């Protein structure tokens, strides 16, 4: 994936208002896509624990998985998710979180993606998911 | 035992929604509750859009709504000495949401014991027969009293 292709992929994801509300971004590290969700106050799901909301962790997993599908299926738009199963593995601290994804299997129509998220300050995997996307061109 | 379901809806809103930054960001509103049952609304907002061409709300905002309603539905059957943590959540997306439409989510606790709970939820735009998403989640029950755990 060259610089222009990565810029187009990142641009397509950051064009979504919901992505900007979260503050999600995607980077490349040694050729690997890495989703990132910098801590922000609005992402807090439990002020007493305290912890990020599970739903925003799901979104970090989702957009990282979607980016991986876009890259491997050479899609210009985000693929549509039709089912997902999210496993929560550790309480997410009020810190920056990251994710990376790998395609388990992909056909012309579907992609099954395994994705996990972690927090570097603790070294803990906070969540993982299997997400299934439609990879055919939508609409 | 549980004072939570006896709370007036306004107090419930303050206690379970307004105290949580992510729920304020999604403008969640508690609309109905009972023992093991809960319904929230999430009004359409530009900041939740996942496809600028259609104006649909992104699936992950719906997932967050579902997780919120499921976890708090369990709380309606517990007292303040317990909290919950999501263990896993499966969401099947049935169709796109529509721009401008409030999304409703209802959750029902199917099983609750000392360790875990299973909750089922449905997200829709006012018509349950035409859902946006269906979901099942497993939750851990966590005692806040060290001596009781």
PDB file of N, CA, C and O in Angstrom, chain A residues 69-133:
ATOM      1  N   UNK A  69     -10.005  -4.384   6.069  1.00  0.00           N
ATOM      2  CA  UNK A  69     -10.787  -4.921   4.939  1.00  0.00           C
ATOM      3  C   UNK A  69     -10.633  -4.017   3.720  1.00  0.00           C
ATOM      4  O   UNK A  69     -10.418  -4.489   2.596  1.00  0.00           O
ATOM      5  N   UNK A  70     -10.717  -2.715   3.935  1.00  0.00           N
ATOM      6  CA  UNK A  70     -10.561  -1.763   2.815  1.00  0.00           C
ATOM      7  C   UNK A  70      -9.218  -1.955   2.134  1.00  0.00           C
ATOM      8  O   UNK A  70      -9.116  -1.940   0.914  1.00  0.00           O
ATOM      9  N   UNK A  71      -8.198  -2.140   2.961  1.00  0.00           N
ATOM     10  CA  UNK A  71      -6.854  -2.293   2.413  1.00  0.00           C
ATOM     11  C   UNK A  71      -6.731  -3.588   1.601  1.00  0.00           C
ATOM     12  O   UNK A  71      -6.266  -3.582   0.471  1.00  0.00           O
ATOM     13  N   UNK A  72      -7.199  -4.709   2.189  1.00  0.00           N
ATOM     14  CA  UNK A  72      -6.973  -5.995   1.520  1.00  0.00           C
ATOM     15  C   UNK A  72      -7.934  -6.245   0.364  1.00  0.00           C
ATOM     16  O   UNK A  72      -7.580  -6.922  -0.593  1.00  0.00           O
ATOM     17  N   UNK A  73      -9.162  -5.697   0.479  1.00  0.00           N
ATOM     18  CA  UNK A  73     -10.128  -5.889  -0.610  1.00  0.00           C
ATOM     19  C   UNK A  73     -10.074  -4.723  -1.603  1.00  0.00           C
ATOM     20  O   UNK A  73     -10.875  -4.682  -2.530  1.00  0.00           O
ATOM     21  N   UNK A  74      -9.173  -3.788  -1.361  1.00  0.00           N
ATOM     22  CA  UNK A  74      -9.009  -2.599  -2.222  1.00  0.00           C
ATOM     23  C   UNK A  74     -10.336  -1.869  -2.417  1.00  0.00           C
ATOM     24  O   UNK A  74     -10.782  -1.609  -3.529  1.00  0.00           O
ATOM     25  N   UNK A  75     -10.974  -1.575  -1.278  1.00  0.00           N
ATOM     26  CA  UNK A  75     -12.249  -0.857  -1.310  1.00  0.00           C
ATOM     27  C   UNK A  75     -12.012   0.626  -1.068  1.00  0.00           C
ATOM     28  O   UNK A  75     -11.191   0.993  -0.224  1.00  0.00           O
ATOM     29  N   UNK A  76     -12.766   1.465  -1.764  1.00  0.00           N
ATOM     30  CA  UNK A  76     -12.647   2.908  -1.581  1.00  0.00           C
ATOM     31  C   UNK A  76     -13.537   3.384  -0.429  1.00  0.00           C
ATOM     32  O   UNK A  76     -13.304   4.436   0.157  1.00  0.00           O
ATOM     33  N   UNK A  77     -14.576   2.578  -0.130  1.00  0.00           N
ATOM     34  CA  UNK A  77     -15.510   2.946   0.938  1.00  0.00           C
ATOM     35  C   UNK A  77     -15.428   1.934   2.067  1.00  0.00           C
ATOM     36  O   UNK A  77     -14.950   0.818   1.889  1.00  0.00           O
ATOM     37  N   UNK A  78     -15.953   2.333   3.230  1.00  0.00           N
ATOM     38  CA  UNK A  78     -15.947   1.397   4.352  1.00  0.00           C
ATOM     39  C   UNK A  78     -16.897   0.231   4.067  1.00  0.00           C
ATOM     40  O   UNK A  78     -17.989   0.444   3.554  1.00  0.00           O
ATOM     41  N   UNK A  79     -16.486  -0.979   4.427  1.00  0.00           N
ATOM     42  CA  UNK A  79     -17.390  -2.120   4.262  1.00  0.00           C
ATOM     43  C   UNK A  79     -18.492  -2.067   5.316  1.00  0.00           C
ATOM     44  O   UNK A  79     -18.308  -1.480   6.374  1.00  0.00           O
ATOM     45  N   UNK A  80     -19.634  -2.684   5.005  1.00  0.00           N
ATOM     46  CA  UNK A  80     -20.745  -2.702   5.967  1.00  0.00           C
ATOM     47  C   UNK A  80     -20.631  -3.920   6.876  1.00  0.00           C
ATOM     48  O   UNK A  80     -20.461  -5.036   6.401  1.00  0.00           O
ATOM     49  N   UNK A  81     -20.742  -3.683   8.184  1.00  0.00           N
ATOM     50  CA  UNK A  81     -20.727  -4.792   9.149  1.00  0.00           C
ATOM     51  C   UNK A  81     -22.135  -5.381   9.206  1.00  0.00           C
ATOM     52  O   UNK A  81     -23.109  -4.645   9.167  1.00  0.00           O
ATOM     53  N   UNK A  82     -22.237  -6.717   9.249  1.00  0.00           N
ATOM     54  CA  UNK A  82     -23.582  -7.292   9.429  1.00  0.00           C
ATOM     55  C   UNK A  82     -23.709  -8.058  10.737  1.00  0.00           C
ATOM     56  O   UNK A  82     -24.809  -8.249  11.238  1.00  0.00           O
ATOM     57  N   UNK A  83     -22.585  -8.486  11.295  1.00  0.00           N
ATOM     58  CA  UNK A  83     -22.654  -9.047  12.646  1.00  0.00           C
ATOM     59  C   UNK A  83     -21.304  -8.882  13.327  1.00  0.00           C
ATOM     60  O   UNK A  83     -20.268  -8.852  12.657  1.00  0.00           O
ATOM     61  N   UNK A  84     -21.329  -8.769  14.644  1.00  0.00           N
ATOM     62  CA  UNK A  84     -20.075  -8.708  15.382  1.00  0.00           C
ATOM     63  C   UNK A  84     -20.272  -9.313  16.761  1.00  0.00           C
ATOM     64  O   UNK A  84     -21.380  -9.296  17.308  1.00  0.00           O
ATOM     65  N   UNK A  85     -19.209  -9.907  17.277  1.00  0.00           N
ATOM     66  CA  UNK A  85     -19.187 -10.406  18.654  1.00  0.00           C
ATOM     67  C   UNK A  85     -17.964  -9.817  19.330  1.00  0.00           C
ATOM     68  O   UNK A  85     -16.835 -10.035  18.878  1.00  0.00           O
ATOM     69  N   UNK A  86     -18.214  -9.040  20.361  1.00  0.00           N
ATOM     70  CA  UNK A  86     -17.134  -8.337  21.049  1.00  0.00           C
ATOM     71  C   UNK A  86     -16.912  -8.997  22.401  1.00  0.00           C
ATOM     72  O   UNK A  86     -17.883  -9.251  23.135  1.00  0.00           O
ATOM     73  N   UNK A  87     -15.661  -9.294  22.713  1.00  0.00           N
ATOM     74  CA  UNK A  87     -15.316  -9.859  24.019  1.00  0.00           C
ATOM     75  C   UNK A  87     -14.535  -8.802  24.798  1.00  0.00           C
ATOM     76  O   UNK A  87     -13.545  -8.269  24.294  1.00  0.00           O
ATOM     77  N   UNK A  88     -14.993  -8.522  25.985  1.00  0.00           N
ATOM     78  CA  UNK A  88     -14.305  -7.537  26.828  1.00  0.00           C
ATOM     79  C   UNK A  88     -13.396  -8.284  27.797  1.00  0.00           C
ATOM     80  O   UNK A  88     -13.844  -9.167  28.523  1.00  0.00           O
ATOM     81  N   UNK A  89     -12.113  -7.955  27.771  1.00  0.00           N
ATOM     82  CA  UNK A  89     -11.101  -8.775  28.439  1.00  0.00           C
ATOM     83  C   UNK A  89     -10.468  -8.101  29.657  1.00  0.00           C
ATOM     84  O   UNK A  89      -9.976  -8.781  30.546  1.00  0.00           O
ATOM     85  N   UNK A  90     -10.455  -6.784  29.681  1.00  0.00           N
ATOM     86  CA  UNK A  90      -9.942  -6.053  30.843  1.00  0.00           C
ATOM     87  C   UNK A  90     -10.595  -4.678  30.851  1.00  0.00           C
ATOM     88  O   UNK A  90     -10.906  -4.128  29.793  1.00  0.00           O
ATOM     89  N   UNK A  91     -10.806  -4.141  32.038  1.00  0.00           N
ATOM     90  CA  UNK A  91     -11.431  -2.824  32.143  1.00  0.00           C
ATOM     91  C   UNK A  91     -10.529  -1.776  31.482  1.00  0.00           C
ATOM     92  O   UNK A  91      -9.346  -1.685  31.799  1.00  0.00           O
ATOM     93  N   UNK A  92     -11.061  -1.016  30.500  1.00  0.00           N
ATOM     94  CA  UNK A  92     -10.215  -0.038  29.809  1.00  0.00           C
ATOM     95  C   UNK A  92      -9.989   1.216  30.649  1.00  0.00           C
ATOM     96  O   UNK A  92     -10.927   1.920  30.999  1.00  0.00           O
ATOM     97  N   UNK A  93      -8.731   1.464  30.993  1.00  0.00           N
ATOM     98  CA  UNK A  93      -8.377   2.652  31.775  1.00  0.00           C
ATOM     99  C   UNK A  93      -8.581   3.931  30.958  1.00  0.00           C
ATOM    100  O   UNK A  93      -8.719   3.882  29.740  1.00  0.00           O
ATOM    101  N   UNK A  94      -8.567   5.061  31.628  1.00  0.00           N
ATOM    102  CA  UNK A  94      -8.755   6.351  30.946  1.00  0.00           C
ATOM    103  C   UNK A  94      -7.432   6.770  30.306  1.00  0.00           C
ATOM    104  O   UNK A  94      -6.811   7.767  30.711  1.00  0.00           O
ATOM    105  N   UNK A  95      -7.005   5.988  29.333  1.00  0.00           N
ATOM    106  CA  UNK A  95      -5.738   6.201  28.645  1.00  0.00           C
ATOM    107  C   UNK A  95      -5.926   5.923  27.161  1.00  0.00           C
ATOM    108  O   UNK A  95      -6.963   5.439  26.728  1.00  0.00           O
ATOM    109  N   UNK A  96      -4.877   6.189  26.365  1.00  0.00           N
ATOM    110  CA  UNK A  96      -4.930   5.921  24.929  1.00  0.00           C
ATOM    111  C   UNK A  96      -5.040   4.419  24.672  1.00  0.00           C
ATOM    112  O   UNK A  96      -4.440   3.620  25.389  1.00  0.00           O
ATOM    113  N   UNK A  97      -5.793   4.075  23.620  1.00  0.00           N
ATOM    114  CA  UNK A  97      -5.994   2.668  23.254  1.00  0.00           C
ATOM    115  C   UNK A  97      -5.659   2.475  21.779  1.00  0.00           C
ATOM    116  O   UNK A  97      -5.822   3.397  20.973  1.00  0.00           O
ATOM    117  N   UNK A  98      -5.222   1.263  21.451  1.00  0.00           N
ATOM    118  CA  UNK A  98      -4.814   0.937  20.077  1.00  0.00           C
ATOM    119  C   UNK A  98      -5.429  -0.394  19.673  1.00  0.00           C
ATOM    120  O   UNK A  98      -5.827  -1.191  20.532  1.00  0.00           O
ATOM    121  N   UNK A  99      -5.467  -0.635  18.362  1.00  0.00           N
ATOM    122  CA  UNK A  99      -6.001  -1.911  17.886  1.00  0.00           C
ATOM    123  C   UNK A  99      -5.330  -2.312  16.586  1.00  0.00           C
ATOM    124  O   UNK A  99      -4.846  -1.449  15.825  1.00  0.00           O
ATOM    125  N   UNK A 100      -5.295  -3.610  16.344  1.00  0.00           N
ATOM    126  CA  UNK A 100      -4.851  -4.105  15.043  1.00  0.00           C
ATOM    127  C   UNK A 100      -5.709  -5.302  14.667  1.00  0.00           C
ATOM    128  O   UNK A 100      -6.265  -5.989  15.546  1.00  0.00           O
ATOM    129  N   UNK A 101      -5.845  -5.517  13.355  1.00  0.00           N
ATOM    130  CA  UNK A 101      -6.792  -6.511  12.849  1.00  0.00           C
ATOM    131  C   UNK A 101      -6.118  -7.435  11.859  1.00  0.00           C
ATOM    132  O   UNK A 101      -5.140  -7.052  11.204  1.00  0.00           O
ATOM    133  N   UNK A 102      -6.654  -8.647  11.753  1.00  0.00           N
ATOM    134  CA  UNK A 102      -6.214  -9.524  10.673  1.00  0.00           C
ATOM    135  C   UNK A 102      -7.432 -10.204  10.067  1.00  0.00           C
ATOM    136  O   UNK A 102      -8.403 -10.527  10.774  1.00  0.00           O
ATOM    137  N   UNK A 103      -7.383 -10.363   8.761  1.00  0.00           N
ATOM    138  CA  UNK A 103      -8.484 -10.998   8.046  1.00  0.00           C
ATOM    139  C   UNK A 103      -8.338 -12.506   8.241  1.00  0.00           C
ATOM    140  O   UNK A 103      -7.298 -13.073   7.914  1.00  0.00           O
ATOM    141  N   UNK A 104      -9.381 -13.122   8.787  1.00  0.00           N
ATOM    142  CA  UNK A 104      -9.355 -14.578   8.970  1.00  0.00           C
ATOM    143  C   UNK A 104      -9.654 -15.253   7.638  1.00  0.00           C
ATOM    144  O   UNK A 104      -8.960 -16.164   7.209  1.00  0.00           O
ATOM    145  N   UNK A 105     -10.705 -14.791   6.992  1.00  0.00           N
ATOM    146  CA  UNK A 105     -11.029 -15.303   5.664  1.00  0.00           C
ATOM    147  C   UNK A 105     -11.799 -14.233   4.899  1.00  0.00           C
ATOM    148  O   UNK A 105     -12.492 -13.410   5.485  1.00  0.00           O
ATOM    149  N   UNK A 106     -11.641 -14.274   3.590  1.00  0.00           N
ATOM    150  CA  UNK A 106     -12.319 -13.265   2.771  1.00  0.00           C
ATOM    151  C   UNK A 106     -12.725 -13.898   1.459  1.00  0.00           C
ATOM    152  O   UNK A 106     -11.950 -14.618   0.837  1.00  0.00           O
ATOM    153  N   UNK A 107     -13.974 -13.638   1.072  1.00  0.00           N
ATOM    154  CA  UNK A 107     -14.444 -14.059  -0.250  1.00  0.00           C
ATOM    155  C   UNK A 107     -14.810 -12.788  -1.003  1.00  0.00           C
ATOM    156  O   UNK A 107     -14.590 -11.676  -0.505  1.00  0.00           O
ATOM    157  N   UNK A 108     -15.391 -12.952  -2.177  1.00  0.00           N
ATOM    158  CA  UNK A 108     -15.786 -11.768  -2.948  1.00  0.00           C
ATOM    159  C   UNK A 108     -16.827 -10.953  -2.170  1.00  0.00           C
ATOM    160  O   UNK A 108     -16.846  -9.737  -2.217  1.00  0.00           O
ATOM    161  N   UNK A 109     -17.691 -11.647  -1.406  1.00  0.00           N
ATOM    162  CA  UNK A 109     -18.791 -10.957  -0.721  1.00  0.00           C
ATOM    163  C   UNK A 109     -18.542 -10.664   0.750  1.00  0.00           C
ATOM    164  O   UNK A 109     -19.074  -9.701   1.288  1.00  0.00           O
ATOM    165  N   UNK A 110     -17.789 -11.539   1.425  1.00  0.00           N
ATOM    166  CA  UNK A 110     -17.679 -11.430   2.882  1.00  0.00           C
ATOM    167  C   UNK A 110     -16.236 -11.359   3.363  1.00  0.00           C
ATOM    168  O   UNK A 110     -15.343 -11.901   2.705  1.00  0.00           O
ATOM    169  N   UNK A 111     -16.054 -10.746   4.510  1.00  0.00           N
ATOM    170  CA  UNK A 111     -14.755 -10.824   5.186  1.00  0.00           C
ATOM    171  C   UNK A 111     -15.010 -11.103   6.658  1.00  0.00           C
ATOM    172  O   UNK A 111     -15.872 -10.467   7.289  1.00  0.00           O
ATOM    173  N   UNK A 112     -14.275 -12.059   7.214  1.00  0.00           N
ATOM    174  CA  UNK A 112     -14.322 -12.373   8.646  1.00  0.00           C
ATOM    175  C   UNK A 112     -13.015 -11.860   9.230  1.00  0.00           C
ATOM    176  O   UNK A 112     -11.937 -12.255   8.802  1.00  0.00           O
ATOM    177  N   UNK A 113     -13.119 -10.949  10.185  1.00  0.00           N
ATOM    178  CA  UNK A 113     -11.948 -10.243  10.696  1.00  0.00           C
ATOM    179  C   UNK A 113     -11.819 -10.452  12.197  1.00  0.00           C
ATOM    180  O   UNK A 113     -12.805 -10.349  12.939  1.00  0.00           O
ATOM    181  N   UNK A 114     -10.607 -10.755  12.634  1.00  0.00           N
ATOM    182  CA  UNK A 114     -10.311 -10.837  14.065  1.00  0.00           C
ATOM    183  C   UNK A 114      -9.540  -9.572  14.418  1.00  0.00           C
ATOM    184  O   UNK A 114      -8.572  -9.216  13.728  1.00  0.00           O
ATOM    185  N   UNK A 115      -9.940  -8.931  15.481  1.00  0.00           N
ATOM    186  CA  UNK A 115      -9.322  -7.646  15.838  1.00  0.00           C
ATOM    187  C   UNK A 115      -9.191  -7.569  17.349  1.00  0.00           C
ATOM    188  O   UNK A 115     -10.040  -8.071  18.074  1.00  0.00           O
ATOM    189  N   UNK A 116      -8.097  -6.995  17.819  1.00  0.00           N
ATOM    190  CA  UNK A 116      -7.945  -6.839  19.268  1.00  0.00           C
ATOM    191  C   UNK A 116      -7.426  -5.446  19.600  1.00  0.00           C
ATOM    192  O   UNK A 116      -6.784  -4.787  18.777  1.00  0.00           O
ATOM    193  N   UNK A 117      -7.723  -5.029  20.809  1.00  0.00           N
ATOM    194  CA  UNK A 117      -7.350  -3.683  21.264  1.00  0.00           C
ATOM    195  C   UNK A 117      -6.567  -3.786  22.561  1.00  0.00           C
ATOM    196  O   UNK A 117      -6.832  -4.677  23.384  1.00  0.00           O
ATOM    197  N   UNK A 118      -5.611  -2.887  22.739  1.00  0.00           N
ATOM    198  CA  UNK A 118      -4.775  -2.920  23.936  1.00  0.00           C
ATOM    199  C   UNK A 118      -4.454  -1.506  24.386  1.00  0.00           C
ATOM    200  O   UNK A 118      -4.675  -0.540  23.651  1.00  0.00           O
ATOM    201  N   UNK A 119      -3.936  -1.425  25.607  1.00  0.00           N
ATOM    202  CA  UNK A 119      -3.472  -0.138  26.140  1.00  0.00           C
ATOM    203  C   UNK A 119      -1.997  -0.291  26.523  1.00  0.00           C
ATOM    204  O   UNK A 119      -1.653  -1.133  27.367  1.00  0.00           O
ATOM    205  N   UNK A 120      -1.118   0.506  25.917  1.00  0.00           N
ATOM    206  CA  UNK A 120       0.319   0.340  26.133  1.00  0.00           C
ATOM    207  C   UNK A 120       0.769   0.591  27.576  1.00  0.00           C
ATOM    208  O   UNK A 120       1.706  -0.054  28.038  1.00  0.00           O
ATOM    209  N   UNK A 121       0.083   1.493  28.314  1.00  0.00           N
ATOM    210  CA  UNK A 121       0.565   1.824  29.660  1.00  0.00           C
ATOM    211  C   UNK A 121       0.498   0.609  30.587  1.00  0.00           C
ATOM    212  O   UNK A 121       1.303   0.475  31.498  1.00  0.00           O
ATOM    213  N   UNK A 122      -0.502  -0.296  30.341  1.00  0.00           N
ATOM    214  CA  UNK A 122      -0.631  -1.484  31.190  1.00  0.00           C
ATOM    215  C   UNK A 122      -0.158  -2.737  30.472  1.00  0.00           C
ATOM    216  O   UNK A 122       0.088  -3.755  31.111  1.00  0.00           O
ATOM    217  N   UNK A 123      -0.075  -2.656  29.137  1.00  0.00           N
ATOM    218  CA  UNK A 123       0.269  -3.830  28.340  1.00  0.00           C
ATOM    219  C   UNK A 123      -0.890  -4.811  28.219  1.00  0.00           C
ATOM    220  O   UNK A 123      -0.728  -5.903  27.686  1.00  0.00           O
ATOM    221  N   UNK A 124      -2.088  -4.403  28.691  1.00  0.00           N
ATOM    222  CA  UNK A 124      -3.221  -5.339  28.678  1.00  0.00           C
ATOM    223  C   UNK A 124      -4.014  -5.279  27.380  1.00  0.00           C
ATOM    224  O   UNK A 124      -4.255  -4.197  26.836  1.00  0.00           O
ATOM    225  N   UNK A 125      -4.441  -6.467  26.941  1.00  0.00           N
ATOM    226  CA  UNK A 125      -5.438  -6.547  25.873  1.00  0.00           C
ATOM    227  C   UNK A 125      -6.779  -6.245  26.527  1.00  0.00           C
ATOM    228  O   UNK A 125      -7.183  -6.924  27.474  1.00  0.00           O
ATOM    229  N   UNK A 126      -7.463  -5.204  26.060  1.00  0.00           N
ATOM    230  CA  UNK A 126      -8.710  -4.798  26.717  1.00  0.00           C
ATOM    231  C   UNK A 126      -9.943  -5.431  26.080  1.00  0.00           C
ATOM    232  O   UNK A 126     -10.954  -5.619  26.742  1.00  0.00           O
ATOM    233  N   UNK A 127      -9.854  -5.752  24.778  1.00  0.00           N
ATOM    234  CA  UNK A 127     -11.020  -6.326  24.102  1.00  0.00           C
ATOM    235  C   UNK A 127     -10.582  -6.963  22.797  1.00  0.00           C
ATOM    236  O   UNK A 127      -9.531  -6.624  22.248  1.00  0.00           O
ATOM    237  N   UNK A 128     -11.406  -7.892  22.326  1.00  0.00           N
ATOM    238  CA  UNK A 128     -11.174  -8.512  21.025  1.00  0.00           C
ATOM    239  C   UNK A 128     -12.532  -8.743  20.393  1.00  0.00           C
ATOM    240  O   UNK A 128     -13.558  -8.757  21.087  1.00  0.00           O
ATOM    241  N   UNK A 129     -12.550  -8.896  19.088  1.00  0.00           N
ATOM    242  CA  UNK A 129     -13.834  -9.093  18.416  1.00  0.00           C
ATOM    243  C   UNK A 129     -13.653  -9.892  17.141  1.00  0.00           C
ATOM    244  O   UNK A 129     -12.588  -9.876  16.530  1.00  0.00           O
ATOM    245  N   UNK A 130     -14.727 -10.585  16.773  1.00  0.00           N
ATOM    246  CA  UNK A 130     -14.860 -11.110  15.426  1.00  0.00           C
ATOM    247  C   UNK A 130     -15.921 -10.254  14.761  1.00  0.00           C
ATOM    248  O   UNK A 130     -17.021 -10.093  15.306  1.00  0.00           O
ATOM    249  N   UNK A 131     -15.562  -9.684  13.612  1.00  0.00           N
ATOM    250  CA  UNK A 131     -16.506  -8.828  12.887  1.00  0.00           C
ATOM    251  C   UNK A 131     -16.645  -9.358  11.478  1.00  0.00           C
ATOM    252  O   UNK A 131     -15.656  -9.730  10.850  1.00  0.00           O
ATOM    253  N   UNK A 132     -17.882  -9.392  11.008  1.00  0.00           N
ATOM    254  CA  UNK A 132     -18.113  -9.879   9.643  1.00  0.00           C
ATOM    255  C   UNK A 132     -18.675  -8.744   8.799  1.00  0.00           C
ATOM    256  O   UNK A 132     -19.646  -8.089   9.168  1.00  0.00           O
ATOM    257  N   UNK A 133     -18.015  -8.537   7.667  1.00  0.00           N
ATOM    258  CA  UNK A 133     -18.352  -7.416   6.784  1.00  0.00           C
ATOM    259  C   UNK A 133     -18.786  -7.926   5.412  1.00  0.00           C
ATOM    260  O   UNK A 133     -18.323  -8.976   4.960  1.00  0.00           O
TER     261      UNK A 133
END
